[in-house]
Short mmCIF file of C-alpha atoms in Angstrom, two decimals:
data_model
loop_
_atom_site.label_atom_id
_atom_site.label_comp_id
_atom_site.label_asym_id
_atom_site.label_seq_id
_atom_site.Cartn_x
_atom_site.Cartn_y
_atom_site.Cartn_z
CA MET A 1 7.16 18.29 3.73
CA ALA A 2 10.29 18.15 1.03
CA GLN A 3 13.17 15.21 2.60
CA SER A 4 16.34 16.44 0.67
CA ARG A 5 18.22 14.04 2.26
CA LEU A 6 15.59 10.84 1.01
CA CYS A 7 16.12 13.06 -2.49
CA GLN A 8 19.80 12.83 -2.10
CA ALA A 9 20.46 9.33 -0.90
CA VAL A 10 17.86 7.92 -4.17
CA SER A 11 20.45 10.65 -6.61
CA ASP A 12 23.36 9.27 -4.71
CA GLY A 13 22.07 5.91 -5.15
CA GLY A 14 21.87 6.16 -9.21
CA GLY A 15 17.82 6.74 -8.91
CA ARG A 16 15.62 9.51 -10.02
CA ALA A 17 13.00 12.29 -9.05
CA MET A 18 9.75 12.33 -11.51
CA ASP A 19 7.97 15.26 -11.08
CA CYS A 20 3.89 14.37 -11.17
CA ARG A 21 2.63 17.48 -9.46
CA ASP A 22 1.09 18.73 -12.01
CA LEU A 23 -0.99 15.26 -12.42
CA GLY A 24 -1.35 15.29 -8.54
CA PRO A 25 -4.77 16.72 -8.41
CA GLU A 26 -6.70 14.90 -10.54
CA LEU A 27 -5.27 11.64 -8.95
CA ARG A 28 -5.57 12.03 -5.85
CA LEU A 29 -7.96 9.46 -3.50
CA TRP A 30 -9.31 8.53 -6.90
CA SER A 31 -8.63 8.91 -10.09
CA ARG A 32 -11.47 7.83 -13.40
CA PRO A 33 -9.54 5.63 -16.52
CA ALA A 34 -8.48 8.93 -18.19
CA GLY A 35 -6.13 10.72 -14.93
CA LEU A 36 -4.66 6.73 -14.17
CA GLN A 37 -3.48 6.68 -18.28
CA ARG A 38 -1.90 10.27 -17.98
CA LEU A 39 0.62 8.63 -15.20
CA ARG A 40 1.00 5.42 -17.12
CA ASN A 41 2.33 7.65 -20.42
CA ARG A 42 4.53 9.68 -17.89
CA LEU A 43 5.92 6.91 -16.38
CA ALA A 44 6.20 5.00 -19.72
CA GLY A 45 8.70 7.39 -20.39
CA ALA A 46 10.91 8.33 -17.17
CA LEU A 47 10.75 4.44 -16.62
CA PRO A 48 11.13 2.87 -19.13
CA ALA A 49 11.36 -1.11 -19.03
CA ALA A 50 15.30 -0.89 -19.40
CA ALA A 51 15.67 1.08 -16.40
CA GLY A 52 15.24 -2.13 -14.39
CA PRO A 53 13.53 -3.02 -10.99
CA THR A 54 12.54 0.84 -8.64
CA LEU A 55 11.25 0.89 -5.69
CA VAL A 56 9.41 4.16 -5.37
CA PHE A 57 8.35 6.77 -3.01
CA SER A 58 4.70 7.76 -4.13
CA GLY A 59 3.87 11.02 -1.45
CA SER A 60 0.57 10.37 0.95
CA GLY A 61 -1.45 7.38 0.66
CA ASP A 62 -3.53 8.86 -1.20
CA PHE A 63 -2.15 7.66 -4.14
CA HIS A 64 -1.58 3.88 -3.75
CA HIS A 65 -4.03 3.24 -6.29
CA ILE A 66 -1.19 3.54 -8.76
CA THR A 67 0.94 0.70 -7.25
CA PRO A 68 -0.68 -1.51 -10.59
CA LEU A 69 0.80 0.62 -12.63
CA LEU A 70 4.08 0.42 -10.55
CA LEU A 71 3.29 -3.34 -10.36
CA ALA A 72 2.26 -3.94 -13.99
CA ARG A 73 5.68 -2.25 -14.60
CA ALA A 74 7.81 -4.79 -12.70
CA LEU A 75 6.01 -7.65 -13.81
CA GLU A 76 6.89 -6.30 -17.43
CA VAL A 77 10.47 -5.63 -16.71
CA SER A 78 10.75 -8.96 -14.44
CA GLY A 79 9.53 -11.49 -16.84
CA GLU A 80 7.59 -13.60 -14.22
CA THR A 81 4.56 -14.99 -14.51
CA ALA A 82 3.60 -15.74 -11.05
CA VAL A 83 4.36 -13.63 -8.30
CA THR A 84 2.58 -12.41 -4.56
CA VAL A 85 1.94 -8.93 -4.03
CA LEU A 86 3.09 -8.02 -0.09
CA HIS A 87 0.77 -5.32 0.79
CA PHE A 88 1.83 -3.63 4.32
CA ASP A 89 -1.79 -1.13 4.78
CA ASN A 90 -3.71 -0.61 8.16
CA HIS A 91 -6.65 -0.54 5.67
CA PRO A 92 -6.82 -3.61 3.53
CA ASP A 93 -8.26 -1.67 0.29
CA TRP A 94 -10.71 -4.11 -1.16
CA VAL A 95 -13.69 -1.80 -1.70
CA LYS A 96 -15.75 -1.65 -4.69
CA PHE A 97 -14.93 1.08 -7.10
CA GLY A 98 -15.35 2.40 -10.95
CA PRO A 99 -14.28 3.41 -13.52
CA GLY A 100 -11.14 3.98 -12.54
CA ALA A 101 -9.29 2.91 -9.22
CA HIS A 102 -10.47 4.47 -5.14
CA CYS A 103 -6.99 4.27 -4.00
CA GLY A 104 -8.80 2.21 -0.96
CA SER A 105 -9.80 0.09 -3.83
CA TRP A 106 -6.46 -1.01 -6.05
CA VAL A 107 -6.26 -4.44 -4.32
CA GLY A 108 -8.77 -6.07 -6.33
CA LEU A 109 -7.41 -4.86 -9.72
CA ALA A 110 -4.44 -5.61 -8.39
CA ALA A 111 -4.87 -9.39 -7.21
CA ARG A 112 -7.30 -10.01 -11.25
CA MET A 113 -3.40 -9.47 -12.79
CA PRO A 114 -3.11 -13.26 -14.04
CA GLN A 115 0.49 -13.14 -12.77
CA VAL A 116 -0.44 -12.24 -9.27
CA ALA A 117 -1.09 -15.62 -7.53
CA ARG A 118 -2.10 -13.85 -4.17
CA VAL A 119 -1.90 -10.30 -2.60
CA LEU A 120 -1.73 -10.54 1.25
CA THR A 121 -2.65 -7.97 3.17
CA ILE A 122 -0.72 -7.09 6.59
CA GLY A 123 -0.71 -4.89 9.34
CA VAL A 124 -4.75 -3.89 9.18
CA CYS A 125 -6.07 -2.56 12.30
CA SER A 126 -9.20 -0.76 11.21
CA SER A 127 -12.97 -1.09 11.64
CA ASP A 128 -12.58 -1.88 7.49
CA ILE A 129 -12.46 -5.67 8.10
CA ASP A 130 -15.50 -5.86 10.52
CA ARG A 131 -18.69 -6.82 8.86
CA PRO A 132 -16.65 -6.17 5.12
CA ALA A 133 -19.69 -7.08 2.98
CA SER A 134 -21.68 -4.13 4.72
CA LYS A 135 -18.42 -1.28 3.74
CA GLY A 136 -18.58 -2.40 0.46
CA ALA A 137 -15.69 -5.01 0.35
CA ASP A 138 -14.90 -6.58 -2.94
CA LEU A 139 -15.58 -10.52 -1.82
CA GLN A 140 -15.31 -12.02 -4.52
CA ILE A 141 -10.92 -12.03 -5.07
CA VAL A 142 -11.27 -13.55 -0.95
CA GLU A 143 -14.14 -16.05 -2.38
CA ASP A 144 -11.42 -16.67 -5.22
CA ASP A 145 -8.46 -17.13 -2.89
CA ARG A 146 -6.79 -14.47 -4.52
CA VAL A 147 -6.03 -12.44 -1.26
CA GLU A 148 -5.48 -13.28 2.55
CA VAL A 149 -5.51 -10.55 5.39
CA TYR A 150 -3.77 -10.45 8.49
CA ALA A 151 -4.96 -7.98 10.73
CA TYR A 152 -2.16 -6.34 12.98
CA HIS A 153 -5.43 -6.26 15.88
CA ALA A 154 -9.27 -6.66 15.12
CA ASP A 155 -11.24 -4.86 18.12
CA ALA A 156 -13.77 -7.52 17.24
CA ALA A 157 -11.77 -10.79 17.16
CA PRO A 158 -8.34 -10.80 18.79
CA ASP A 159 -6.83 -13.74 17.87
CA ALA A 160 -7.92 -14.16 14.09
CA ILE A 161 -10.39 -12.82 11.26
CA THR A 162 -13.21 -15.06 9.31
CA VAL A 163 -13.78 -13.88 5.63
CA CYS A 164 -16.44 -15.86 3.21
CA GLY A 165 -14.97 -18.88 5.74
CA ARG A 166 -11.79 -17.59 5.48
CA ARG A 167 -9.79 -17.83 8.98
CA TRP A 168 -6.68 -15.91 9.04
CA PRO A 169 -4.42 -15.27 12.57
CA THR A 170 -4.22 -11.96 13.35
CA ILE A 171 0.34 -10.46 14.56
CA GLU A 172 -1.78 -9.80 18.45
CA GLY A 173 -2.90 -12.77 18.88
CA MET A 174 -0.22 -15.17 17.44
CA GLY A 175 2.65 -12.45 18.74
CA GLU A 176 5.34 -11.36 16.21
CA ALA A 177 7.85 -13.84 16.50
CA ALA A 178 5.42 -16.54 15.58
CA PHE A 179 3.70 -14.59 12.73
CA ALA A 180 7.20 -13.32 11.17
CA ASP A 181 8.24 -17.70 11.59
CA PHE A 182 4.53 -18.34 9.79
CA LEU A 183 4.67 -15.47 7.08
CA PRO A 184 7.10 -16.69 4.61
CA GLY A 185 4.38 -19.79 5.11
CA ARG A 186 2.55 -18.17 2.97
CA ILE A 187 4.14 -16.89 -0.47
CA GLU A 188 3.60 -19.57 -2.95
CA THR A 189 6.08 -17.77 -5.72
CA ASP A 190 9.69 -16.96 -5.77
CA ALA A 191 8.88 -13.41 -6.75
CA VAL A 192 7.54 -11.12 -4.22
CA TYR A 193 6.51 -7.01 -5.03
CA VAL A 194 6.43 -5.33 -1.64
CA THR A 195 3.36 -1.80 -1.51
CA ILE A 196 4.28 -0.36 1.76
CA ASP A 197 1.29 2.09 2.98
CA LYS A 198 2.84 4.11 5.58
CA ASP A 199 -0.48 4.20 8.26
CA VAL A 200 -0.05 0.47 8.81
CA LEU A 201 3.30 2.05 11.27
CA ARG A 202 2.05 3.52 14.85
CA ALA A 203 1.63 7.57 14.96
CA ASP A 204 5.31 8.02 16.79
CA GLU A 205 6.97 6.89 13.63
CA ALA A 206 4.78 8.01 11.20
CA GLY A 207 2.61 10.50 10.36
CA THR A 208 0.02 10.10 7.28
CA ASN A 209 -3.24 11.09 5.92
CA TRP A 210 -4.75 8.12 7.68
CA ASP A 211 -5.51 6.24 10.83
CA GLN A 212 -2.65 4.41 11.35
CA GLY A 213 -1.62 0.71 12.80
CA ARG A 214 0.40 -0.50 15.28
CA THR A 215 3.65 -2.16 13.61
CA SER A 216 6.43 -0.87 14.03
CA VAL A 217 9.55 -0.14 11.86
CA ALA A 218 12.06 -2.74 13.22
CA PHE A 219 8.67 -5.39 13.52
CA LEU A 220 8.15 -3.88 9.08
CA SER A 221 11.31 -4.25 8.71
CA THR A 222 11.84 -7.41 9.45
CA LEU A 223 9.19 -9.18 7.95
CA ILE A 224 10.23 -7.75 4.46
CA SER A 225 13.22 -9.49 5.41
CA ARG A 226 11.62 -13.42 6.04
CA ALA A 227 9.65 -12.76 3.62
CA LEU A 228 13.05 -12.23 0.83
CA GLU A 229 15.34 -15.07 2.44
CA GLY A 230 15.83 -17.39 -0.37
CA ARG A 231 13.08 -15.02 -3.04
CA ARG A 232 13.10 -12.67 -5.83
CA LEU A 233 11.83 -8.90 -5.58
CA ILE A 234 10.57 -7.32 -7.97
CA GLY A 235 10.06 -4.44 -7.48
CA ALA A 236 8.65 -1.96 -4.58
CA ASP A 237 6.37 1.16 -3.89
CA VAL A 238 6.67 3.35 -0.54
CA VAL A 239 3.65 5.52 0.30
CA GLY A 240 1.88 6.91 3.33
CA ASP A 241 3.62 10.71 3.78
CA TRP A 242 1.48 13.69 4.78
CA SER A 243 0.85 15.82 2.05
CA ALA A 244 -1.64 19.34 2.11
CA PRO A 245 -4.34 18.07 0.44
CA SER A 246 -5.46 19.15 -3.44
CA TYR A 247 -8.12 17.94 -4.74
CA GLY A 248 -8.98 18.28 -8.85
CA GLY A 249 -10.83 16.15 -12.12
CA GLY A 250 -12.76 18.57 -12.17
CA PHE A 251 -15.70 20.64 -9.60
CA VAL A 252 -17.58 17.68 -9.20
CA PRO A 253 -14.71 15.16 -8.43
CA SER A 254 -12.99 17.02 -6.56
CA LEU A 255 -16.15 18.21 -4.58
CA LEU A 256 -16.45 15.05 -4.08
CA LYS A 257 -13.30 13.83 -2.44
CA ARG A 258 -13.57 16.93 -0.32
CA GLY A 259 -16.56 15.14 1.12
CA GLU A 260 -15.30 12.49 1.50
CA ALA A 261 -11.80 12.81 3.03
CA THR A 262 -13.54 15.03 5.50
CA LEU A 263 -15.80 11.98 6.89
CA ASP A 264 -12.48 9.42 6.64
CA GLN A 265 -9.55 11.25 7.23
CA PRO A 266 -7.98 13.07 10.42
CA TRP A 267 -9.08 16.83 10.62
CA ARG A 268 -5.83 18.05 11.88
CA ALA A 269 -2.03 17.00 10.43
CA PRO A 270 0.01 15.36 12.54
CA ALA A 271 2.55 17.14 14.83
CA PRO A 272 5.21 18.19 13.05
CA ALA A 273 8.30 16.09 15.37
CA VAL A 274 6.18 12.84 13.76
CA LEU A 275 6.39 14.51 9.98
CA ALA A 276 10.01 15.57 10.06
CA GLY A 277 10.79 11.84 11.19
CA ASN A 278 8.96 10.75 7.84
CA GLU A 279 12.12 10.95 6.11
CA ALA A 280 13.95 9.02 8.50
CA VAL A 281 11.60 6.25 7.76
CA ASN A 282 12.27 6.97 4.26
CA LEU A 283 15.32 6.47 3.93
CA ALA A 284 15.71 3.22 7.15
CA LEU A 285 13.27 1.92 4.46
CA LEU A 286 15.56 3.06 1.44
CA ASP A 287 18.46 1.57 3.14
CA HIS A 288 16.61 -2.10 3.91
CA ILE A 289 14.75 -2.66 0.87
CA LEU A 290 17.91 -2.31 -1.49
CA ALA A 291 19.80 -4.78 1.22
CA VAL A 292 16.88 -7.74 0.85
CA ALA A 293 17.36 -7.14 -2.88
CA GLY A 294 20.79 -7.68 -2.93
#
């Protein structure tokens, strides 16, 4: 769905639109290295380091695996040697995948960047955190203390989840106010990169291509504000706007993607009123992130 008010707000603020729709079907859901390199080349031309820090709206959560490319650019622009990635999502996005990247696998790529001190994943409600090893999770990044997961809700353990001997409290168990106080203490770097998948939000506040979490826009905004107090935001990206899927990359990849989406994603699009609200959420996030970034 076109978001003319968002486009105008971005333009009025000196931003720009980068048309990558021709690459979309190949990149959607997952991509092999060649497709990712095509996007990397496009980004280098459209968003050179000289353009400075960016906040990028990338469309569907099916494209969350472009975050490592945006993160790498942010690190180049900032020159930071240590950064914490704040990852707001209804899914941990930590599965093993290769060659290339999957929208559910990118956290492992980001966590292994030398400059990334830790990825803090916040807001998960999906069952991916229940018996994660059996679901293909890349648990080495947990064992190496490169990733922490703070679920909003967990069916198996309402107060905390335990993965590889690490115990992390749930937001529901702590309470939102207590978690907002707790989160800044888990950030050990001055520099922060923020990535948001809007499927972390409640279903009445955003419409996405995935199942939804329980976080409100207000609570998300509070967490971003608290996390960035006294810290520097070096970049951010937002995904999670529903769009009708089109899969490419060749006959076999498109067939595999279609089958995977049939198994993993809701079969129906969100209600029109919810889809219309996506733009309002994006405008609110645009204003809020720019404000806290100074």
